[in-house]
DNA sequence: CTCATTTCTTACGTTTTAGTAAGTACCTAA
DNA sequence: TTAGGTACTTACTAAAACGTAAGAAATGAG
């Protein structure tokens, strides 16, 4: 339950509004979100494919992160009314155009990680 | 206190190691970190200047985030042995070269935010 | 009727992050 | 001797994020 008036909440909101970087972080910050978005970069994917291709994620977490990404306009949920059910997820335009940002993050991350691991050997 | 063996921890570590994006997120993900890094982009800044230029941050939070960024090799702490004390913080090379990543994040964030706010008016 | 399949939902507990409020150590200047 | 400035610490609490385990609806196949 979220207390609207907590400083925690006020600080988060203020930063989200003032700072594009904080805003972006608040959207991709969930543990499984970058992975989900990457999986969807090439097109629609079914729920079960997503679940099976992301090692270590529980269904609860997967669903939760998908719902949040949907609410934030990053992806859409496509339900095919059939039995057994079939649900697909697809990135929106806003989700797709995260690509350059995610690439930069990945580049920086991999560089820094490699460098750190090398320094540890010295 | 961090439990080494929790699944939570295992999942975080695995993602950090496998995925550059998750690794980057784990470093800039603290609430005040992007702001701190931005403030330092133009050069050394004193502790008190940092504190006064970041609205809403408590000293505890500021110190904590600075320590983490230091530990992760993003900035260094420069102590001038004088009274009253003077401490400056400065980005390392790895901190400085976050610039393009932060720019992309900020761009995406601001675009998406603007779009969302427009959609709400429709 | 019972089973299988898919896509979740619910109840609950643990771990991590963020925040408040107060205190500390140092030396100087008055 | 007392007040003041800088850069923190410490103890405590609240809230959010993450995770496990089990269940549930819908319906066709056997």
mmCIF file of N, CA, C and O (backbone and C1' of nucleotides) in Angstrom, chain C residues 1-12:
data_model
loop_
_atom_site.group_PDB
_atom_site.id
_atom_site.type_symbol
_atom_site.label_atom_id
_atom_site.label_comp_id
_atom_site.label_asym_id
_atom_site.label_seq_id
_atom_site.Cartn_x
_atom_site.Cartn_y
_atom_site.Cartn_z
ATOM 1 P P DC C 1 -18.932 -35.299 -13.932
ATOM 2 O "O5'" DC C 1 -18.573 -36.516 -12.941
ATOM 3 C "C5'" DC C 1 -18.593 -37.857 -13.488
ATOM 4 C "C4'" DC C 1 -17.183 -38.415 -13.604
ATOM 5 C "C3'" DC C 1 -16.079 -37.554 -12.986
ATOM 6 O "O3'" DC C 1 -15.139 -38.432 -12.343
ATOM 7 C "C1'" DC C 1 -15.615 -37.888 -15.290
ATOM 8 P P DT C 2 -14.047 -37.843 -11.282
ATOM 9 O "O5'" DT C 2 -12.726 -37.824 -12.194
ATOM 10 C "C5'" DT C 2 -12.252 -39.032 -12.792
ATOM 11 C "C4'" DT C 2 -11.095 -38.698 -13.721
ATOM 12 C "C3'" DT C 2 -10.058 -37.736 -13.132
ATOM 13 O "O3'" DT C 2 -8.768 -38.313 -13.349
ATOM 14 C "C1'" DT C 2 -10.762 -36.954 -15.231
ATOM 15 P P DC C 3 -7.397 -37.528 -12.887
ATOM 16 O "O5'" DC C 3 -6.800 -37.033 -14.274
ATOM 17 C "C5'" DC C 3 -6.731 -37.955 -15.376
ATOM 18 C "C4'" DC C 3 -6.163 -37.218 -16.576
ATOM 19 C "C3'" DC C 3 -5.009 -36.272 -16.208
ATOM 20 O "O3'" DC C 3 -3.930 -36.495 -17.120
ATOM 21 C "C1'" DC C 3 -6.688 -35.071 -17.390
ATOM 22 P P DA C 4 -2.487 -35.829 -16.864
ATOM 23 O "O5'" DA C 4 -2.321 -34.862 -18.109
ATOM 24 C "C5'" DA C 4 -2.888 -35.204 -19.374
ATOM 25 C "C4'" DA C 4 -2.955 -33.947 -20.223
ATOM 26 C "C3'" DA C 4 -1.845 -32.925 -19.911
ATOM 27 O "O3'" DA C 4 -1.194 -32.582 -21.133
ATOM 28 C "C1'" DA C 4 -3.978 -31.879 -19.846
ATOM 29 P P DT C 5 0.110 -31.656 -21.140
ATOM 30 O "O5'" DT C 5 -0.465 -30.249 -21.585
ATOM 31 C "C5'" DT C 5 -1.255 -30.132 -22.771
ATOM 32 C "C4'" DT C 5 -1.716 -28.693 -22.886
ATOM 33 C "C3'" DT C 5 -0.640 -27.699 -22.452
ATOM 34 O "O3'" DT C 5 -0.328 -26.836 -23.548
ATOM 35 C "C1'" DT C 5 -2.749 -27.233 -21.420
ATOM 36 P P DT C 6 0.879 -25.791 -23.459
ATOM 37 O "O5'" DT C 6 0.117 -24.460 -23.041
ATOM 38 C "C5'" DT C 6 -0.907 -23.939 -23.897
ATOM 39 C "C4'" DT C 6 -1.539 -22.750 -23.223
ATOM 40 C "C3'" DT C 6 -0.534 -21.716 -22.714
ATOM 41 O "O3'" DT C 6 -0.822 -20.479 -23.347
ATOM 42 C "C1'" DT C 6 -2.136 -22.257 -21.037
ATOM 43 P P DT C 7 0.127 -19.239 -23.230
ATOM 44 O "O5'" DT C 7 -0.597 -18.462 -22.035
ATOM 45 C "C5'" DT C 7 -1.948 -18.026 -22.185
ATOM 46 C "C4'" DT C 7 -2.447 -17.484 -20.868
ATOM 47 C "C3'" DT C 7 -1.515 -16.439 -20.224
ATOM 48 O "O3'" DT C 7 -2.272 -15.313 -19.808
ATOM 49 C "C1'" DT C 7 -2.095 -18.090 -18.675
ATOM 50 P P DC C 8 -1.500 -13.931 -19.542
ATOM 51 O "O5'" DC C 8 -0.646 -14.249 -18.248
ATOM 52 C "C5'" DC C 8 -0.961 -13.721 -16.977
ATOM 53 C "C4'" DC C 8 -2.153 -14.417 -16.328
ATOM 54 C "C3'" DC C 8 -2.405 -13.907 -14.927
ATOM 55 O "O3'" DC C 8 -3.652 -13.212 -14.891
ATOM 56 C "C1'" DC C 8 -2.363 -16.305 -14.994
ATOM 57 P P DT C 9 -3.799 -12.123 -13.734
ATOM 58 O "O5'" DT C 9 -4.181 -12.955 -12.420
ATOM 59 C "C5'" DT C 9 -5.375 -13.702 -12.364
ATOM 60 C "C4'" DT C 9 -5.551 -14.224 -10.946
ATOM 61 C "C3'" DT C 9 -5.315 -13.191 -9.847
ATOM 62 O "O3'" DT C 9 -6.429 -13.300 -8.971
ATOM 63 C "C1'" DT C 9 -3.964 -15.105 -9.483
ATOM 64 P P DT C 10 -6.660 -12.259 -7.769
ATOM 65 O "O5'" DT C 10 -6.260 -13.086 -6.461
ATOM 66 C "C5'" DT C 10 -6.495 -14.471 -6.400
ATOM 67 C "C4'" DT C 10 -5.950 -15.029 -5.085
ATOM 68 C "C3'" DT C 10 -5.689 -14.015 -3.981
ATOM 69 O "O3'" DT C 10 -6.274 -14.506 -2.786
ATOM 70 C "C1'" DT C 10 -3.722 -15.280 -4.408
ATOM 71 P P DA C 11 -6.321 -13.649 -1.424
ATOM 72 O "O5'" DA C 11 -5.232 -14.382 -0.527
ATOM 73 C "C5'" DA C 11 -5.138 -15.810 -0.528
ATOM 74 C "C4'" DA C 11 -3.906 -16.206 0.272
ATOM 75 C "C3'" DA C 11 -3.554 -15.239 1.395
ATOM 76 O "O3'" DA C 11 -3.202 -16.005 2.545
ATOM 77 C "C1'" DA C 11 -1.691 -15.522 -0.011
ATOM 78 P P DC C 12 -2.937 -15.284 3.984
ATOM 79 O "O5'" DC C 12 -1.350 -15.296 4.066
ATOM 80 C "C5'" DC C 12 -0.668 -16.544 3.914
ATOM 81 C "C4'" DC C 12 0.784 -16.264 3.614
ATOM 82 C "C3'" DC C 12 1.469 -15.301 4.589
ATOM 83 O "O3'" DC C 12 2.309 -16.063 5.450
ATOM 84 C "C1'" DC C 12 2.197 -15.010 2.328
#
